[in-house]
mmCIF file of C-alpha atoms in Angstrom:
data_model
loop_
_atom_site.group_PDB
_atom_site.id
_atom_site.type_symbol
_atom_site.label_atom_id
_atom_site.label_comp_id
_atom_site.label_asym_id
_atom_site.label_seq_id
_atom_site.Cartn_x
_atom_site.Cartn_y
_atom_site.Cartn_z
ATOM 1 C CA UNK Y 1 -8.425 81.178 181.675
ATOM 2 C CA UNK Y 2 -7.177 77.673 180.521
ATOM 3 C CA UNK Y 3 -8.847 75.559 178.067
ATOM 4 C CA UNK Y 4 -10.909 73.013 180.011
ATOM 5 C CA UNK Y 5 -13.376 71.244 176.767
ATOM 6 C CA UNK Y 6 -11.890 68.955 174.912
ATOM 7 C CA UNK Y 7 -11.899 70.640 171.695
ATOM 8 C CA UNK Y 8 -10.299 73.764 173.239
ATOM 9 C CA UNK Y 9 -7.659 71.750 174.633
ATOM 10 C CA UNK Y 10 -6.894 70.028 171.632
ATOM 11 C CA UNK Y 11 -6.703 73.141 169.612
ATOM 12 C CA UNK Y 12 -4.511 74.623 172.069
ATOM 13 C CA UNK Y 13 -2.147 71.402 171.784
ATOM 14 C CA UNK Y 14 -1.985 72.081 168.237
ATOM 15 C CA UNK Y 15 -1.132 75.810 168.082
ATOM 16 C CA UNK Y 16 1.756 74.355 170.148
ATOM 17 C CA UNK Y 17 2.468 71.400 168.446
ATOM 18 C CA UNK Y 18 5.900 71.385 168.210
ATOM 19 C CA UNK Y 19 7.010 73.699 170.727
ATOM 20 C CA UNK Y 20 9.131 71.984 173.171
ATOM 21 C CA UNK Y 21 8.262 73.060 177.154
ATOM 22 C CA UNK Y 22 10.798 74.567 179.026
ATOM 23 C CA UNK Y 23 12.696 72.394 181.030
ATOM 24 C CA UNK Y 24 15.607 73.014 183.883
ATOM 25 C CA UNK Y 25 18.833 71.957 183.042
ATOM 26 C CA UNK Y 26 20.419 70.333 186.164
ATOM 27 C CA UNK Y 27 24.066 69.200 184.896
ATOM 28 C CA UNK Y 28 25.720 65.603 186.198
ATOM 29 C CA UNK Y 29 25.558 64.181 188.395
ATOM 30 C CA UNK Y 30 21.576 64.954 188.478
ATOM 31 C CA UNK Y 31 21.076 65.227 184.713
ATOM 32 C CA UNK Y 32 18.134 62.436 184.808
ATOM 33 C CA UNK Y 33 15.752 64.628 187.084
ATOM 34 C CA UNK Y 34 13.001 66.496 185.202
ATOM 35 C CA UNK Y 35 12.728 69.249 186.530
ATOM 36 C CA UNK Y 36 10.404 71.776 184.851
ATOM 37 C CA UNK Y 37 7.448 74.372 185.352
ATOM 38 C CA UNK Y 38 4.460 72.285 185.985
ATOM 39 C CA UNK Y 39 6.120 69.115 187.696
ATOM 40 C CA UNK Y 40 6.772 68.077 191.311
ATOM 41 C CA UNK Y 41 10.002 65.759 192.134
ATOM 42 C CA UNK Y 42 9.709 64.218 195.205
ATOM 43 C CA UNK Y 43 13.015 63.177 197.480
ATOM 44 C CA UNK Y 44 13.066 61.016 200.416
ATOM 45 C CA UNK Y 45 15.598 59.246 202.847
ATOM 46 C CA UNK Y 46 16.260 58.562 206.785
ATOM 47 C CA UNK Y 47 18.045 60.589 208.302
ATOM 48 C CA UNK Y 48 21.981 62.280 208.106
ATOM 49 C CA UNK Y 49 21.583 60.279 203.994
ATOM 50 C CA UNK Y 50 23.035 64.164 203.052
ATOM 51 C CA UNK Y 51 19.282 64.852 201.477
ATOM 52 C CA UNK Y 52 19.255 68.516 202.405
ATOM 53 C CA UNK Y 53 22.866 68.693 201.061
ATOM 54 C CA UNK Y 54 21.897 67.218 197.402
ATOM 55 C CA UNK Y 55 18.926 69.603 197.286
ATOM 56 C CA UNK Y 56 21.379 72.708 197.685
ATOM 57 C CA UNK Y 57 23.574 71.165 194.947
ATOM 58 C CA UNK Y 58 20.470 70.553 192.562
ATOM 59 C CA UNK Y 59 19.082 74.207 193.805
ATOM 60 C CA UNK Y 60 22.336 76.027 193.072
ATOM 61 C CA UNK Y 61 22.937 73.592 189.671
ATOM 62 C CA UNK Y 62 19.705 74.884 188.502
ATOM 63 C CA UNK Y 63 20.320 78.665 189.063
ATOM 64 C CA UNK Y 64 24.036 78.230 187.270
ATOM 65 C CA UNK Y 65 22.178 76.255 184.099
ATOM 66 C CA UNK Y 66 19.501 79.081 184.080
ATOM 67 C CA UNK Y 67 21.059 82.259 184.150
ATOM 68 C CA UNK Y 68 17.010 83.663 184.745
ATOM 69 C CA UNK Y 69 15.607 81.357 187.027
ATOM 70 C CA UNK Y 70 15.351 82.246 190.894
ATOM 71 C CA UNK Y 71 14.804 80.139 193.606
ATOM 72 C CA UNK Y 72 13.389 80.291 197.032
ATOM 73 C CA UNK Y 73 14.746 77.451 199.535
ATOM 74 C CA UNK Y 74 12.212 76.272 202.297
ATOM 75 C CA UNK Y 75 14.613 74.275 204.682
ATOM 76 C CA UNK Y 76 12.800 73.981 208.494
ATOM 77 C CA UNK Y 77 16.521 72.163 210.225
ATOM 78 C CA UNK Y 78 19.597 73.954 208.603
ATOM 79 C CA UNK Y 79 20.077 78.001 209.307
ATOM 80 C CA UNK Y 80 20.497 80.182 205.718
ATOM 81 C CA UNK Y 81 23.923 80.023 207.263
ATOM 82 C CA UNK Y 82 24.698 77.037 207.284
ATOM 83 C CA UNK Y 83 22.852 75.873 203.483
ATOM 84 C CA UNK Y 84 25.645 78.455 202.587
ATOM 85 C CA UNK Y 85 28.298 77.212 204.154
ATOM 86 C CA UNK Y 86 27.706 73.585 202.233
ATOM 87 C CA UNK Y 87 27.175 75.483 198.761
ATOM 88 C CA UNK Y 88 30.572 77.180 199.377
ATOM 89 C CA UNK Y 89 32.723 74.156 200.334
ATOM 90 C CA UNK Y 90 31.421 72.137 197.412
ATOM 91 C CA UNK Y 91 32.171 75.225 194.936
ATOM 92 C CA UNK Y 92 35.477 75.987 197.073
ATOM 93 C CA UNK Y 93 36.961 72.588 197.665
ATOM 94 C CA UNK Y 94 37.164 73.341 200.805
ATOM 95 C CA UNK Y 95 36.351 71.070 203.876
ATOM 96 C CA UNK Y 96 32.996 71.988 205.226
ATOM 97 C CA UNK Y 97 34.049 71.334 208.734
ATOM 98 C CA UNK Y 98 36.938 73.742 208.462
ATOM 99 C CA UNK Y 99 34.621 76.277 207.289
ATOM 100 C CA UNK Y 100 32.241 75.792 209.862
ATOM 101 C CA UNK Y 101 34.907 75.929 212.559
ATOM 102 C CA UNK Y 102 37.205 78.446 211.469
ATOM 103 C CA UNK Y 103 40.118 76.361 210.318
ATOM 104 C CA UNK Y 104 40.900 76.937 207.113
ATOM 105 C CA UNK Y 105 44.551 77.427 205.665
ATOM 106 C CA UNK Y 106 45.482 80.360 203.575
ATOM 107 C CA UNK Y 107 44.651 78.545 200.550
ATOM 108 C CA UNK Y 108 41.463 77.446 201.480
ATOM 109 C CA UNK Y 109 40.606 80.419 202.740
ATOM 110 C CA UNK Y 110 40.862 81.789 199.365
ATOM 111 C CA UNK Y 111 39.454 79.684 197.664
ATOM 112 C CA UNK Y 112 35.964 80.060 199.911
ATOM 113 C CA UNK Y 113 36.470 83.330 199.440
ATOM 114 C CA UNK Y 114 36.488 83.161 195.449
ATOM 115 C CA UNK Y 115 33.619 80.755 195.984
ATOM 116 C CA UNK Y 116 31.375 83.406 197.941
ATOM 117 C CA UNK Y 117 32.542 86.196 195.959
ATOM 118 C CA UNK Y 118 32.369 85.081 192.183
ATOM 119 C CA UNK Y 119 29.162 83.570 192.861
ATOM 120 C CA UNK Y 120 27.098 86.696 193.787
ATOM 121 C CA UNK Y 121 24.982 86.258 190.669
ATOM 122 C CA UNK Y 122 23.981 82.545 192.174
ATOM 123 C CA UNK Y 123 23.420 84.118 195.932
ATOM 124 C CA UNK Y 124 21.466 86.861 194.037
ATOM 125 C CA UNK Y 125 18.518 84.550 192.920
ATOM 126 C CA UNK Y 126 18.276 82.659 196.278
ATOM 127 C CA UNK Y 127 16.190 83.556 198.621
ATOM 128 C CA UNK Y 128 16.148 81.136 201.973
ATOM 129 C CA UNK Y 129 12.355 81.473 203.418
ATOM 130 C CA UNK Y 130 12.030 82.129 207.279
ATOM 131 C CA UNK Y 131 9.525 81.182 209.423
ATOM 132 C CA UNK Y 132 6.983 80.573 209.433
ATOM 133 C CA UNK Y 133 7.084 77.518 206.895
ATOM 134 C CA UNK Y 134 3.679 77.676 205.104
ATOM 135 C CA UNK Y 135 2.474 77.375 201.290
ATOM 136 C CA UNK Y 136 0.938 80.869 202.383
ATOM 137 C CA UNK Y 137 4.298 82.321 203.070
ATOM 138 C CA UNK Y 138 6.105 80.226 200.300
ATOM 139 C CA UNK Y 139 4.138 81.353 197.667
ATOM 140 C CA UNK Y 140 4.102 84.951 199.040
ATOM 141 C CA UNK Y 141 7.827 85.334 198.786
ATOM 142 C CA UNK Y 142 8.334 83.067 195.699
ATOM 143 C CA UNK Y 143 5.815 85.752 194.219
ATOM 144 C CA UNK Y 144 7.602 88.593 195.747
ATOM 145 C CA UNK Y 145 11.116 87.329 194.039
ATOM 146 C CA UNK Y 146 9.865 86.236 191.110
ATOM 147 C CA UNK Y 147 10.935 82.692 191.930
ATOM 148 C CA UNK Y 148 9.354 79.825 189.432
ATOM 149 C CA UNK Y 149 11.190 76.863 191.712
ATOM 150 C CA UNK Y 150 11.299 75.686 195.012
ATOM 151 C CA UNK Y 151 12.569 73.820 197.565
ATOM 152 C CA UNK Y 152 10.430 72.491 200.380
ATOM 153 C CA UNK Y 153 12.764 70.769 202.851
ATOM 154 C CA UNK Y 154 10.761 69.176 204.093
ATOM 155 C CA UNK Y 155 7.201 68.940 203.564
ATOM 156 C CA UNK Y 156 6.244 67.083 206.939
ATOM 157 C CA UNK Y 157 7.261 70.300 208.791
ATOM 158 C CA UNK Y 158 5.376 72.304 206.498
ATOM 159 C CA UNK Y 159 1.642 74.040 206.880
ATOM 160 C CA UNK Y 160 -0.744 75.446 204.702
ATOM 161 C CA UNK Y 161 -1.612 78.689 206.801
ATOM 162 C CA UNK Y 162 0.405 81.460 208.816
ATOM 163 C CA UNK Y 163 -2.955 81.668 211.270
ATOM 164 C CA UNK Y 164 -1.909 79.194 214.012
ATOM 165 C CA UNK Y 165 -5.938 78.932 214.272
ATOM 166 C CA UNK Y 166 -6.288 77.951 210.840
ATOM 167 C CA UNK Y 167 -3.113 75.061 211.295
ATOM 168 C CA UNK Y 168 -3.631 71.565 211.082
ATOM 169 C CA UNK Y 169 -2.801 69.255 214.103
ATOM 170 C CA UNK Y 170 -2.966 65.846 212.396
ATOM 171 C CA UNK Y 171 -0.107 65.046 210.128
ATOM 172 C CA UNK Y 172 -1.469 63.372 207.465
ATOM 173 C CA UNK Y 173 -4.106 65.967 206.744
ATOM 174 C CA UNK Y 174 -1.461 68.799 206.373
ATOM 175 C CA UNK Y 175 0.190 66.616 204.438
ATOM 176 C CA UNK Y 176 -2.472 66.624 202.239
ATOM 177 C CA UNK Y 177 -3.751 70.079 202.584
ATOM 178 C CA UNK Y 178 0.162 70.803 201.977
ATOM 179 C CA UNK Y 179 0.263 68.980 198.227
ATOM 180 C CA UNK Y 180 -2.618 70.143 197.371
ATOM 181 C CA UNK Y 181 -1.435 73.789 197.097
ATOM 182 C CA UNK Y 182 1.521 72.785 195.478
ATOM 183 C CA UNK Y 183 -0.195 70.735 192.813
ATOM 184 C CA UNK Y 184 -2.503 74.118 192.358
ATOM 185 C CA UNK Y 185 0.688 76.606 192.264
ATOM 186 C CA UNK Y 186 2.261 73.924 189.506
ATOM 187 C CA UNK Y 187 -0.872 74.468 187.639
ATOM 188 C CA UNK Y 188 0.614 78.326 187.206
ATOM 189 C CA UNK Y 189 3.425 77.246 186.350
ATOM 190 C CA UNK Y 190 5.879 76.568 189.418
ATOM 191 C CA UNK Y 191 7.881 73.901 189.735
ATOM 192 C CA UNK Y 192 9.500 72.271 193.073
ATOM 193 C CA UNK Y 193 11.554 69.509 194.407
ATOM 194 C CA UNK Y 194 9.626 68.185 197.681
ATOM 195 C CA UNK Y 195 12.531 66.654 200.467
ATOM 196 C CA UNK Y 196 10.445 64.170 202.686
ATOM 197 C CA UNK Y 197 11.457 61.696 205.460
ATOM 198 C CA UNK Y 198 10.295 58.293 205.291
ATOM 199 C CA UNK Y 199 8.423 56.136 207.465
ATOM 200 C CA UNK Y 200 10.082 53.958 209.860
ATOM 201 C CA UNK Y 201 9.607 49.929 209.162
ATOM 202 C CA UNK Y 202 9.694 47.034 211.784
ATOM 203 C CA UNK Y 203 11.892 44.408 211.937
ATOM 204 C CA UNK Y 204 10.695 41.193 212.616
ATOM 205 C CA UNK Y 205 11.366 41.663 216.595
ATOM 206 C CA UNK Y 206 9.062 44.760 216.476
ATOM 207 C CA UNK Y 207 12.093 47.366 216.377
ATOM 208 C CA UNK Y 208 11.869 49.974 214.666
ATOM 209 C CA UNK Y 209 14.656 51.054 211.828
ATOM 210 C CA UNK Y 210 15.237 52.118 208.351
ATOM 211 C CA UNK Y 211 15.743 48.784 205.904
ATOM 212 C CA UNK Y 212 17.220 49.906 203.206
ATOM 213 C CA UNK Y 213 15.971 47.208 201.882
ATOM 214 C CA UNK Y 214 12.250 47.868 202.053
ATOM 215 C CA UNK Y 215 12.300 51.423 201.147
ATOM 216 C CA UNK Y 216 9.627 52.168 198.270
ATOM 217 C CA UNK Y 217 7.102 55.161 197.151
ATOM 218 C CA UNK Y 218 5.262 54.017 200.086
ATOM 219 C CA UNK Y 219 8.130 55.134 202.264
ATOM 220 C CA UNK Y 220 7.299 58.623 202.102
ATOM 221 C CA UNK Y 221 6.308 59.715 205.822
ATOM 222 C CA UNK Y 222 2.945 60.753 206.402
ATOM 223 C CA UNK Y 223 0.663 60.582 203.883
ATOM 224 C CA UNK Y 224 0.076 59.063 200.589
ATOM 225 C CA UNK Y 225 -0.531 62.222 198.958
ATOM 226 C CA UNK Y 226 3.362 62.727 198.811
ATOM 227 C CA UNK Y 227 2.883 59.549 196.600
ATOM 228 C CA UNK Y 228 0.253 60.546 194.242
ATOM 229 C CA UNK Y 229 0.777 64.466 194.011
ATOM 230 C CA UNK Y 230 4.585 64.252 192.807
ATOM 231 C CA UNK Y 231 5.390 63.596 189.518
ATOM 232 C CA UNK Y 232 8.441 61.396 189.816
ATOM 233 C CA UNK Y 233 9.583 60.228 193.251
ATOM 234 C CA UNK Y 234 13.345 59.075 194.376
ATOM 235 C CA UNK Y 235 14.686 57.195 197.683
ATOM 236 C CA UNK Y 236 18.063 58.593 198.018
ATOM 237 C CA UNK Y 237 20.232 55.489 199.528
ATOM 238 C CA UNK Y 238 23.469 55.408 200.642
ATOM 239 C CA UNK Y 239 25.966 52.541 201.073
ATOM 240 C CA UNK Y 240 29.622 52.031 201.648
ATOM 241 C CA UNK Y 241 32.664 53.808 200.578
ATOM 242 C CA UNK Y 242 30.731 57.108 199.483
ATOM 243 C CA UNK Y 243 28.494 55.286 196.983
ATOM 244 C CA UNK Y 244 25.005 56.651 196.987
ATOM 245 C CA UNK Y 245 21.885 56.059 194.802
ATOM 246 C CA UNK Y 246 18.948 57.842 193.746
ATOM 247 C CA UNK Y 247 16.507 55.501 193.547
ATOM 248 C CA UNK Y 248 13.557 56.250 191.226
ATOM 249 C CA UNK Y 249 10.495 54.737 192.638
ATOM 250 C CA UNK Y 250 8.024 56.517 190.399
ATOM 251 C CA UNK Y 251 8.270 58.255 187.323
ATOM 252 C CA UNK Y 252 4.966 59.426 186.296
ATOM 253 C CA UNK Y 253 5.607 60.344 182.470
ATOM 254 C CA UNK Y 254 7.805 57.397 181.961
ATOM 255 C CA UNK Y 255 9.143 56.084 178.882
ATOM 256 C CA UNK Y 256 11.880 53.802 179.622
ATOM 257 C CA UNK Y 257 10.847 52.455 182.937
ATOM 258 C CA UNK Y 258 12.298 53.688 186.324
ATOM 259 C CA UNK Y 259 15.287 51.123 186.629
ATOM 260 C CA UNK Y 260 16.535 53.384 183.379
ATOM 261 C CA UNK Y 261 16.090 56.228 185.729
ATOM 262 C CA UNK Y 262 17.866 55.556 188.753
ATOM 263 C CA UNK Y 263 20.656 57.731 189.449
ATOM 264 C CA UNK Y 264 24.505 56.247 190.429
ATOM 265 C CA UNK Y 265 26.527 58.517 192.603
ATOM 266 C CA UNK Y 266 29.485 58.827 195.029
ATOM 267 C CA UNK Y 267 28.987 61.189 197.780
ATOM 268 C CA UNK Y 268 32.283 63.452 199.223
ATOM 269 C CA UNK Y 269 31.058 64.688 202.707
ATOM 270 C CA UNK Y 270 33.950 66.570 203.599
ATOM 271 C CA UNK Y 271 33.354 68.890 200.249
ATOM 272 C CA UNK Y 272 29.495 68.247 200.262
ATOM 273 C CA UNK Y 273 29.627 67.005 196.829
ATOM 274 C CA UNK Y 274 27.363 64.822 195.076
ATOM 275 C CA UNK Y 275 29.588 63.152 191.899
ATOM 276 C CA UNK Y 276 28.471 60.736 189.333
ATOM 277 C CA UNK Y 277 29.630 57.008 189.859
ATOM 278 C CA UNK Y 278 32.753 56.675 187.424
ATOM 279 C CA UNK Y 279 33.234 52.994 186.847
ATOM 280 C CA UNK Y 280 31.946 49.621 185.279
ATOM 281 C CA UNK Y 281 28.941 50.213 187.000
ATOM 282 C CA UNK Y 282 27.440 48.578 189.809
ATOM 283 C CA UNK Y 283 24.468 47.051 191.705
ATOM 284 C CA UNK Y 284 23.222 48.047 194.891
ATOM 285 C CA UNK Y 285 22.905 45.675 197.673
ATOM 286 C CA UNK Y 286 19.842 47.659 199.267
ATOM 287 C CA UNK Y 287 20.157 45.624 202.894
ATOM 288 C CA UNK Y 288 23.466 46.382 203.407
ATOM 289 C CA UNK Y 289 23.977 49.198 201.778
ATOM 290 C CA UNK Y 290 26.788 47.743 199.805
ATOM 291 C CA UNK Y 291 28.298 48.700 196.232
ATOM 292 C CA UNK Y 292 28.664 45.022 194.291
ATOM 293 C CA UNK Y 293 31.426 45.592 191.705
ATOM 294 C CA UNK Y 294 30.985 44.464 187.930
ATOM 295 C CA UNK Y 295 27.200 44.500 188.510
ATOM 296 C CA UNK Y 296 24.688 45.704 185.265
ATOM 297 C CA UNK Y 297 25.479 49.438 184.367
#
């Protein structure tokens, strides 16, 4: 049972004093998330911003860094197939349309194949969850594999329980019902990164779009629970040119501030590779969507 008066807390904290917590390593380009047991990072963009595609980078990052971590991914759009198919032409090189179609060259073709072969300790501690997408049937299999992290991709789709009867119609209470039981399975020590779509805004003429320019924590779609439960919260953005941005629009345990924790990248979509921005830096022109050269770093 875990402490819960103060004194027994406090003792606790200093029995442990100066015992650092685990924490995941995630590698560049993604080096700034904390991701740990205990802590929920939420993700959010409109859609085709390659979301799904930087969660199976940060996923598979994760299980290379920690050779004893396992993972079960929760995606409700892309078949296990498919999630594959982008892990392999990042860690191949390969175009993922030519692996998707067929149309590889003998040298690709090899290299996919080294990339599906000399990864089998990676595919080993992955386990994509089927239907139905629940917290019931997440937490079943992540118990099942052993799995401490998660994906949930993403958590609009998601229920609580595998009884249709028991289901909730209205959005924003599953939502809600939906955070809750991942802020309890945190509690035990879990840890997940939450993908979530974001609300549509309204342009002056009543239209509705996805400003750039307007996105914020209260962009997540749904509920504001996605905005109090997580732990640190990023808009992933994407401009011109392949330039990209994690934007960190809350960061709960803060000690720099969140502009410090924004992350610069450049996005390859034919290899399905998130890379770190290499250059003097730049600023993001959040309207447009454009990279502004010689901007702060």
């Amino acid at each position: 049972m875990l402490p819960c008066n103060g004194v027994d807390v406090a003792n606790s904290l200093l029995a442990n004093l100066n015992h650092k917590p685990e924490r995941w390593t995630v590698g560049p380009p993604f080096e700034k998330l904390d991701l740990r047991p205990g802590r929920i990072v939420g993700v959010a963009s409109q859609p085709a911003a390659a979301k799904t595609t930087a969660a199976a980078q940060i996923a598979t990052q994760l299980l290379q860094h920690q050779p004893d971590l396992r993972c079960v991914f929760a995606c409700v759009d892309l078949r296990r197939e498919e999630l594959v198919q982008k892990i392999a032409s990042r860690l191949a090189g390969v175009s993922v349309s030519a692996i998707m179609d067929g149309e590889m060259n003998d040298g690709e073709a090899q290299r996919a194949t080294h990339a599906l072969t000399n990864n089998q300790d990676v595919w080993s501690r992955i386990d994509f969850l089927s239907e139905p997408f629940t917290t019931e049937h997440l937490f079943a299999r992540m118990q099942a594999v052993k799995a401490a992290f998660a994906v949930v991709d993403y958590v609009q789709e998601f229920d609580t329980s595998n009884d249709p009867k028991k289901q909730v119609a209205d959005e924003r209470m599953r939502i809600k019902k939906v955070l809750a039981e991942l802020k309890r399975a945190t509690h035990k020590g879990a840890g997940f990164l939450v993908i979530s779509s974001i609300t549509q805004q309204r342009s002056a003429k009543g239209n509705a779009n996805y400003d750039q320019a307007e996105l914020s924590l209260a962009s997540f779609g749904g509920s504001s629970s996605i905005e109090y439960k997580t732990d640190d919260g990023y808009v992933l953005l994407r401009g011109e040119n392949g330039t990209a941005k994690l934007h960190c629009v809350k960061k709960r345990h803060f000690v720099h501030g969140q502009a410090d924790n924004h992350i610069r990248l450049r996005f390859k979509g034919d290899t399905q590779t998130f890379e770190a921005y290499e250059g003097d830096g730049f600023d993001f022109d959040f309207a447009s969507g454009v990279e502004k050269k010689g901007g702060r770093k």
